[in-house]
Coordinates of N, CA and C and ligand atoms in Angstrom, one line a residue:
M10 N 0.8 -1.2 0.1 CA 0.0 -0.1 -0.1 C 1.0 1.3 -0.1
I11 N 0.9 2.2 -1.1 CA 1.6 3.2 -1.1 C 1.1 4.4 -0.6
H12 N 1.7 5.1 0.2 CA 1.1 6.3 1.1 C 2.2 7.4 1.0
V13 N 1.7 8.6 0.3 CA 2.5 9.7 0.5 C 2.0 10.8 1.4
R14 N 3.1 11.2 2.1 CA 2.6 12.3 3.3 C 3.5 13.2 3.3
Q15 N 3.4 14.2 4.4 CA 4.4 15.1 4.5 C 5.7 14.7 5.4
L16 N 7.0 15.2 4.9 CA 7.8 14.7 5.3 C 8.4 15.4 7.0
T17 N 8.6 14.5 7.8 CA 8.9 15.3 9.3 C 10.4 14.9 9.7
R18 N 10.8 15.7 10.7 CA 11.7 15.1 11.6 C 12.3 13.8 11.8
D19 N 11.0 13.3 12.2 CA 11.1 11.9 12.6 C 11.6 11.0 11.6
D20 N 11.4 11.4 10.1 CA 11.8 10.6 9.0 C 13.4 10.6 8.6
L21 N 14.1 11.8 9.2 CA 15.3 11.9 8.7 C 16.4 10.8 8.9
D22 N 15.9 9.9 10.0 CA 17.2 9.0 10.1 C 17.1 7.9 8.9
A23 N 15.8 7.5 8.7 CA 15.5 6.9 7.5 C 15.8 7.3 6.4
A24 N 15.3 8.6 6.2 CA 15.8 9.4 5.0 C 17.4 9.2 4.7
A25 N 18.2 9.4 5.6 CA 19.3 9.6 5.4 C 20.2 8.3 4.9
A26 N 19.4 7.5 5.6 CA 19.9 5.6 5.4 C 19.4 5.7 3.7
I27 N 18.5 6.1 3.4 CA 18.2 5.9 1.9 C 19.0 6.6 1.2
E28 N 19.4 7.8 1.5 CA 20.5 8.5 0.7 C 21.7 7.9 0.5
A29 N 22.3 7.3 1.7 CA 23.7 6.7 1.5 C 23.4 5.6 0.7
A30 N 22.3 4.7 0.8 CA 22.3 3.4 -0.1 C 21.8 3.7 -1.4
A31 N 21.3 5.1 -1.7 CA 21.1 5.3 -3.4 C 22.2 5.8 -3.9
G32 N 23.0 6.5 -3.0 CA 24.5 6.9 -3.4 C 24.6 8.2 -4.5
H33 N 23.7 8.5 -5.3 CA 24.0 9.4 -6.3 C 24.0 11.0 -5.9
T34 N 23.0 11.4 -5.1 CA 23.1 12.5 -4.2 C 23.6 12.5 -3.0
A35 N 23.2 11.3 -2.3 CA 23.8 11.3 -1.0 C 23.9 12.3 0.2
W36 N 22.6 12.9 0.5 CA 22.8 14.2 1.4 C 22.9 13.3 2.7
T37 N 23.2 14.2 3.4 CA 23.8 13.5 4.9 C 22.4 13.9 5.7
R38 N 22.3 13.5 6.9 CA 20.9 13.8 7.9 C 21.0 15.2 8.0
T39 N 22.3 15.9 8.5 CA 22.4 17.3 8.9 C 21.9 18.2 7.7
Q40 N 22.3 18.1 6.4 CA 21.8 18.5 5.3 C 20.4 18.4 5.0
L41 N 19.6 17.3 5.4 CA 18.3 17.2 5.3 C 17.6 17.9 6.0
L42 N 18.1 17.7 7.6 CA 17.4 18.8 8.5 C 17.5 20.0 8.3
E43 N 18.9 20.8 7.8 CA 19.0 22.2 7.7 C 17.8 22.4 6.4
C44 N 17.5 21.5 5.3 CA 16.8 21.9 4.5 C 15.4 21.9 5.0
L45 N 15.0 20.7 5.8 CA 13.8 20.7 6.5 C 13.3 21.9 7.1
D46 N 14.2 22.7 8.0 CA 14.4 23.7 9.3 C 14.0 24.9 8.3
H47 N 15.0 25.3 7.3 CA 15.3 26.2 6.9 C 14.9 26.6 5.4
R48 N 15.0 25.9 4.7 CA 14.9 26.2 3.2 C 13.7 25.7 2.7
L49 N 12.9 25.0 3.4 CA 11.7 23.8 2.6 C 10.3 24.7 2.5
Q50 N 9.9 24.6 1.3 CA 8.6 24.9 1.2 C 7.8 23.6 1.3
G51 N 8.2 22.7 0.9 CA 7.5 21.3 1.0 C 8.1 19.9 1.2
G52 N 8.1 19.2 1.4 CA 8.7 17.9 1.8 C 7.5 17.0 1.7
W53 N 7.9 15.5 0.9 CA 7.0 14.6 1.0 C 7.9 13.2 1.3
A54 N 7.2 12.5 1.9 CA 7.7 11.0 2.4 C 6.6 10.2 1.8
L55 N 7.3 9.1 1.0 CA 6.6 7.8 0.5 C 6.9 6.6 1.1
E56 N 5.8 6.1 1.6 CA 5.9 5.1 2.3 C 5.4 3.9 1.5
D57 N 5.7 2.5 1.6 CA 4.9 1.3 1.2 C 4.8 0.4 2.4
A58 N 3.8 -0.1 2.5 CA 3.5 -0.9 4.0 C 4.0 -0.7 4.9
G59 N 4.1 1.1 5.2 CA 4.5 1.6 6.5 C 6.1 2.0 6.7
V60 N 6.5 1.4 5.6 CA 8.1 1.8 5.6 C 8.5 2.8 4.5
L61 N 9.2 3.7 5.1 CA 10.0 5.1 4.1 C 10.4 4.5 3.2
Q62 N 10.1 4.5 2.0 CA 10.8 4.0 0.6 C 11.4 5.4 -0.1
G63 N 10.9 6.4 0.1 CA 11.3 7.7 -0.3 C 11.1 9.1 0.0
H64 N 12.0 10.1 -0.5 CA 11.5 11.5 0.0 C 11.8 12.4 -1.0
L65 N 11.4 13.5 -1.1 CA 11.4 14.7 -2.1 C 10.9 15.8 -1.1
M66 N 12.1 16.8 -1.4 CA 12.3 18.4 -1.1 C 11.9 19.2 -2.0
W67 N 11.7 20.4 -1.9 CA 11.5 21.2 -3.1 C 11.4 22.6 -2.2
Q68 N 12.2 23.9 -2.8 CA 11.8 25.1 -2.1 C 11.3 26.1 -3.3
R69 N 10.6 27.0 -2.8 CA 10.0 28.3 -3.7 C 10.9 29.4 -3.7
V70 N 11.0 30.0 -5.2 CA 11.7 31.3 -5.1 C 10.6 32.0 -6.0
A71 N 9.9 32.9 -5.3 CA 9.0 33.6 -6.2 C 7.8 32.9 -6.6
D72 N 7.4 32.9 -8.0 CA 6.6 32.1 -8.3 C 7.4 31.1 -9.3
E73 N 8.4 30.7 -8.8 CA 9.3 29.3 -9.3 C 9.4 28.6 -8.3
A74 N 9.9 27.1 -8.7 CA 10.3 26.2 -7.3 C 11.3 25.6 -7.8
E75 N 12.3 25.3 -7.0 CA 13.2 24.2 -7.2 C 13.2 22.9 -6.5
L76 N 13.3 22.0 -7.5 CA 13.2 20.6 -7.0 C 14.7 20.1 -6.2
L77 N 14.5 20.2 -5.1 CA 16.1 20.1 -4.3 C 16.6 18.3 -4.5
I78 N 15.8 17.6 -4.3 CA 15.9 16.0 -4.1 C 14.6 15.3 -4.3
I79 N 15.2 14.0 -4.9 CA 14.3 12.9 -5.2 C 15.0 11.7 -4.9
T80 N 14.6 10.8 -4.3 CA 15.3 9.9 -3.7 C 14.2 8.8 -3.7
I81 N 14.4 7.7 -4.1 CA 13.8 6.5 -3.8 C 14.7 5.2 -3.3
H82 N 14.5 4.6 -2.3 CA 15.5 3.5 -1.6 C 16.0 2.0 -3.1
P83 N 17.1 2.0 -3.3 CA 17.4 1.4 -4.4 C 16.6 0.0 -4.3
G84 N 16.3 -0.6 -3.4 CA 15.5 -1.8 -3.3 C 14.3 -1.6 -4.1
A85 N 13.6 -0.1 -3.9 CA 12.3 -0.2 -4.3 C 12.2 0.5 -5.7
Q86 N 13.4 1.0 -6.5 CA 13.5 1.5 -7.4 C 12.9 1.0 -8.9
G87 N 12.4 1.7 -10.1 CA 12.0 0.8 -11.0 C 10.5 0.3 -11.0
R88 N 9.7 0.9 -9.8 CA 8.4 0.3 -9.4 C 7.5 1.6 -9.7
G89 N 8.1 2.4 -10.2 CA 6.7 3.7 -10.5 C 7.1 4.5 -9.3
L90 N 7.6 4.3 -7.9 CA 7.4 5.0 -7.1 C 8.2 6.6 -7.1
G91 N 9.0 6.7 -8.0 CA 9.6 8.0 -8.1 C 8.6 8.7 -8.8
R92 N 8.1 8.1 -10.0 CA 6.9 9.1 -10.5 C 6.1 9.4 -9.6
V93 N 5.3 8.6 -8.9 CA 4.4 8.9 -7.6 C 4.7 10.3 -7.0
L94 N 6.2 10.3 -6.4 CA 6.1 11.3 -5.7 C 6.4 12.8 -6.6
M95 N 7.1 12.6 -8.0 CA 7.2 13.9 -8.4 C 5.7 14.2 -9.0
E96 N 4.7 13.4 -9.1 CA 3.3 13.8 -9.6 C 3.1 14.7 -8.1
R97 N 3.1 14.3 -7.3 CA 2.9 14.9 -5.7 C 3.3 16.2 -5.7
F98 N 4.6 16.5 -6.3 CA 5.3 17.3 -6.2 C 4.9 18.4 -7.1
L99 N 4.7 18.1 -8.4 CA 4.2 19.0 -9.4 C 2.7 19.4 -8.9
Q100 N 1.9 18.5 -8.3 CA 0.7 19.1 -8.0 C 0.6 19.9 -6.8
D101 N 1.7 19.9 -5.8 CA 1.9 20.7 -4.6 C 2.3 22.1 -5.2
C102 N 3.1 22.1 -6.5 CA 3.7 23.4 -6.7 C 2.1 24.1 -7.5
R103 N 1.3 23.1 -8.2 CA 0.2 24.0 -8.7 C -0.6 24.4 -7.9
D104 N -0.8 23.9 -6.7 CA -1.7 24.3 -5.3 C -1.0 25.4 -5.0
H105 N 0.2 25.4 -5.0 CA 0.8 27.1 -4.2 C 1.0 28.1 -5.4
G106 N 0.6 28.0 -6.7 CA 0.6 29.0 -7.9 C 1.7 29.0 -8.3
V107 N 2.8 28.3 -8.2 CA 4.2 28.0 -9.2 C 3.9 27.9 -10.4
A108 N 4.5 29.0 -11.2 CA 4.5 28.8 -12.5 C 5.1 27.6 -13.5
Q109 N 6.8 27.7 -12.8 CA 7.5 26.9 -13.4 C 8.5 26.6 -12.5
V110 N 8.8 25.3 -12.5 CA 9.7 24.6 -11.7 C 11.1 24.0 -12.5
F111 N 12.4 24.2 -11.6 CA 13.5 23.8 -12.0 C 14.3 22.7 -11.3
L112 N 15.2 22.0 -11.7 CA 16.1 21.3 -10.8 C 17.4 21.2 -11.8
E113 N 18.6 20.7 -11.3 CA 19.8 20.6 -11.6 C 20.0 19.1 -11.3
V114 N 20.8 18.2 -12.4 CA 21.3 17.1 -12.4 C 22.3 16.7 -12.8
E115 N 23.0 15.6 -12.2 CA 24.5 15.2 -13.1 C 24.2 14.6 -14.5
A116 N 24.8 15.0 -15.5 CA 24.6 14.6 -16.8 C 24.5 12.8 -17.0
S117 N 25.3 12.2 -16.0 CA 25.5 10.6 -16.0 C 24.1 9.9 -15.3
N118 N 23.4 10.9 -14.8 CA 22.2 10.4 -14.0 C 21.0 9.6 -14.8
A119 N 21.3 8.5 -15.6 CA 20.4 8.2 -16.4 C 19.2 7.8 -15.7
P120 N 18.6 7.0 -14.8 CA 17.3 7.2 -14.3 C 16.7 8.3 -13.8
A121 N 17.7 9.4 -13.3 CA 17.0 10.5 -12.9 C 16.4 11.3 -14.2
L122 N 17.2 11.3 -15.1 CA 16.8 11.8 -16.7 C 15.6 11.1 -17.3
A123 N 15.7 9.7 -17.0 CA 14.4 9.0 -17.5 C 12.9 9.6 -17.0
L124 N 13.3 9.7 -15.5 CA 12.1 10.1 -14.6 C 11.6 11.4 -15.2
Y125 N 12.5 12.5 -15.3 CA 12.4 13.9 -15.9 C 11.8 14.0 -17.1
R126 N 12.1 13.2 -17.9 CA 11.9 13.2 -19.1 C 10.1 12.6 -19.3
R127 N 9.9 11.5 -18.7 CA 8.8 10.7 -18.5 C 7.8 11.8 -18.1
T128 N 8.0 12.8 -17.1 CA 7.2 13.7 -16.2 C 7.3 14.8 -16.7
G129 N 7.5 15.2 -18.2 CA 7.1 16.6 -18.8 C 8.3 17.9 -18.7
W130 N 9.6 17.3 -17.9 CA 10.5 18.2 -17.7 C 11.3 18.3 -19.4
E131 N 12.1 19.6 -19.3 CA 12.9 19.1 -20.7 C 14.1 20.3 -20.2
Q132 N 15.3 19.8 -21.0 CA 16.6 20.6 -20.6 C 16.7 21.6 -20.9
V133 N 17.1 22.8 -20.1 CA 17.1 23.9 -20.5 C 18.8 24.8 -20.5
G134 N 19.4 23.8 -20.0 CA 21.1 24.4 -19.9 C 21.8 23.2 -19.3
R135 N 23.4 23.8 -19.4 CA 24.3 22.8 -19.1 C 25.4 23.7 -18.4
R136 N 25.8 23.2 -17.1 CA 26.9 23.8 -16.5 C 27.8 22.8 -16.5
R137 N 29.2 23.3 -17.4 CA 30.3 22.3 -17.8 C 31.2 22.1 -16.2
D138 N 31.7 21.0 -16.0 CA 32.5 20.5 -15.2 C 31.8 20.9 -13.6
Y139 N 30.6 21.2 -13.6 CA 29.9 21.7 -12.3 C 30.0 21.0 -11.3
Y140 N 30.2 19.5 -11.2 CA 30.3 18.5 -10.3 C 31.6 17.8 -10.0
G141 N 32.8 18.6 -10.9 CA 34.2 18.2 -11.3 C 34.4 17.9 -12.4
P142 N 35.8 17.8 -12.6 CA 35.9 17.5 -13.9 C 35.2 16.3 -14.9
G143 N 34.7 16.8 -15.8 CA 33.9 15.9 -17.0 C 32.6 15.4 -16.2
K144 N 32.5 16.3 -15.1 CA 30.6 15.8 -14.8 C 30.0 17.0 -14.8
D145 N 29.2 17.2 -15.7 CA 28.5 18.5 -16.2 C 27.1 18.2 -15.1
A146 N 26.6 19.7 -15.1 CA 25.3 19.5 -14.5 C 24.3 20.0 -15.6
L147 N 23.1 19.4 -15.6 CA 22.3 19.8 -16.6 C 20.9 20.3 -15.8
L148 N 20.7 21.4 -16.3 CA 19.2 22.4 -16.0 C 18.0 21.9 -16.7
W149 N 17.2 21.5 -16.0 CA 16.1 21.1 -16.5 C 14.7 22.0 -15.8
A150 N 13.9 22.1 -16.6 CA 12.5 23.1 -16.1 C 11.1 22.4 -16.4
R151 N 10.2 22.6 -16.0 CA 8.8 22.6 -16.5 C 7.8 23.7 -16.4
R152 N 7.0 24.0 -17.0 CA 6.1 25.0 -17.1 C 4.9 24.2 -16.3
L153 N 4.2 24.8 -15.4 CA 2.9 24.2 -14.9 C 1.7 25.1 -15.2
D154 N 1.3 24.7 -16.4 CA 0.2 25.5 -17.0 C -1.4 25.1 -16.6
Ligands
COA4 C1 15.8 9.0 -9.9 C2 15.0 7.9 -9.1 C3 14.4 8.8 -7.9 C4 13.9 7.3 -9.8 O1 12.9 6.5 -9.1 P1 12.5 5.3 -9.5 O2 11.2 4.9 -8.6 O3 13.1 4.2 -10.0 O4 11.6 5.9 -10.9 P2 10.2 5.1 -11.5 O5 10.4 3.6 -11.4 O6 9.0 5.9 -10.9 O7 10.4 5.4 -13.0 C5 10.1 6.6 -13.6 C6 10.2 6.5 -15.0 O8 11.6 6.7 -15.5 C7 12.2 5.2 -16.1 N1 13.3 5.3 -15.5 C8 13.5 4.8 -14.3 N2 14.8 4.1 -14.0 C9 15.4 3.8 -15.2 C10 16.4 3.4 -15.7 N3 17.4 3.0 -14.7 N4 16.9 3.3 -16.9 C11 15.9 3.8 -17.8 N5 14.5 4.5 -17.4 C12 14.4 4.4 -16.0 C13 10.9 4.4 -16.0 O9 10.9 3.4 -17.0 C14 9.8 5.5 -15.8 O10 9.2 5.7 -16.9 P3 7.6 5.1 -17.2 O11 6.5 5.3 -16.3 O12 7.3 5.8 -18.6 O13 7.9 3.5 -17.3 C15 15.7 7.1 -8.4 O14 16.5 6.3 -9.6 C16 16.7 7.5 -7.4 O15 16.5 7.5 -6.3 N6 17.9 7.6 -7.9 C17 19.0 8.1 -7.1 C18 18.8 9.6 -6.3 C19 18.9 10.2 -7.7 O16 19.8 10.2 -8.3 N7 18.0 11.3 -7.8 C20 17.8 12.2 -8.4 C21 18.7 13.4 -8.2 S1 18.5 14.3 -7.1

């Protein structure tokens, strides 16, 4: 049974463990807490049978928003859970009157790029060597009409 609800401080140990296991972004608990306490517009937790399997955080900037992080536990990836969280985020943004959303992703992150493409995002820019030599950042955007 899939359930999406607000992310809380009580989720952060499990969320940090998912980050460590998933690897690609690997936010620490401290970074997640800082985000939850100070920068966050919204955060979503996804549970399957009562167990946290993923999380998403975003922040608002005027009438735009930035998707900061979306991670699904490696053992639960490829089952549509990332898409569920993404759709909740997009609806949350619409509900808050956000006109356009942005994100930044490493160019080699194929699963993330697939998710973004499948949920209506488009690449709008590239920052060369942003994550280190040969590791470009891609900027993606999606209008919410
Ligand atoms: C990116 C991520 C959140 C995707 O979550 P997920 O639950 O595995 O994705 P889904 O199962 O919902 O798949 C969404 C779409 O992307 C596609 N997709 C997902 N992983 C894919 C892969 N490895 N290769 C090709 N396509 C893939 C799916 O086919 C699906 O498309 P469809 O709905 O048309 O079939 C997950 O891989 C993850 O947590 N990665 C590590 C953290 C990360 O890099 N986050 C992004 C940067 S912050």
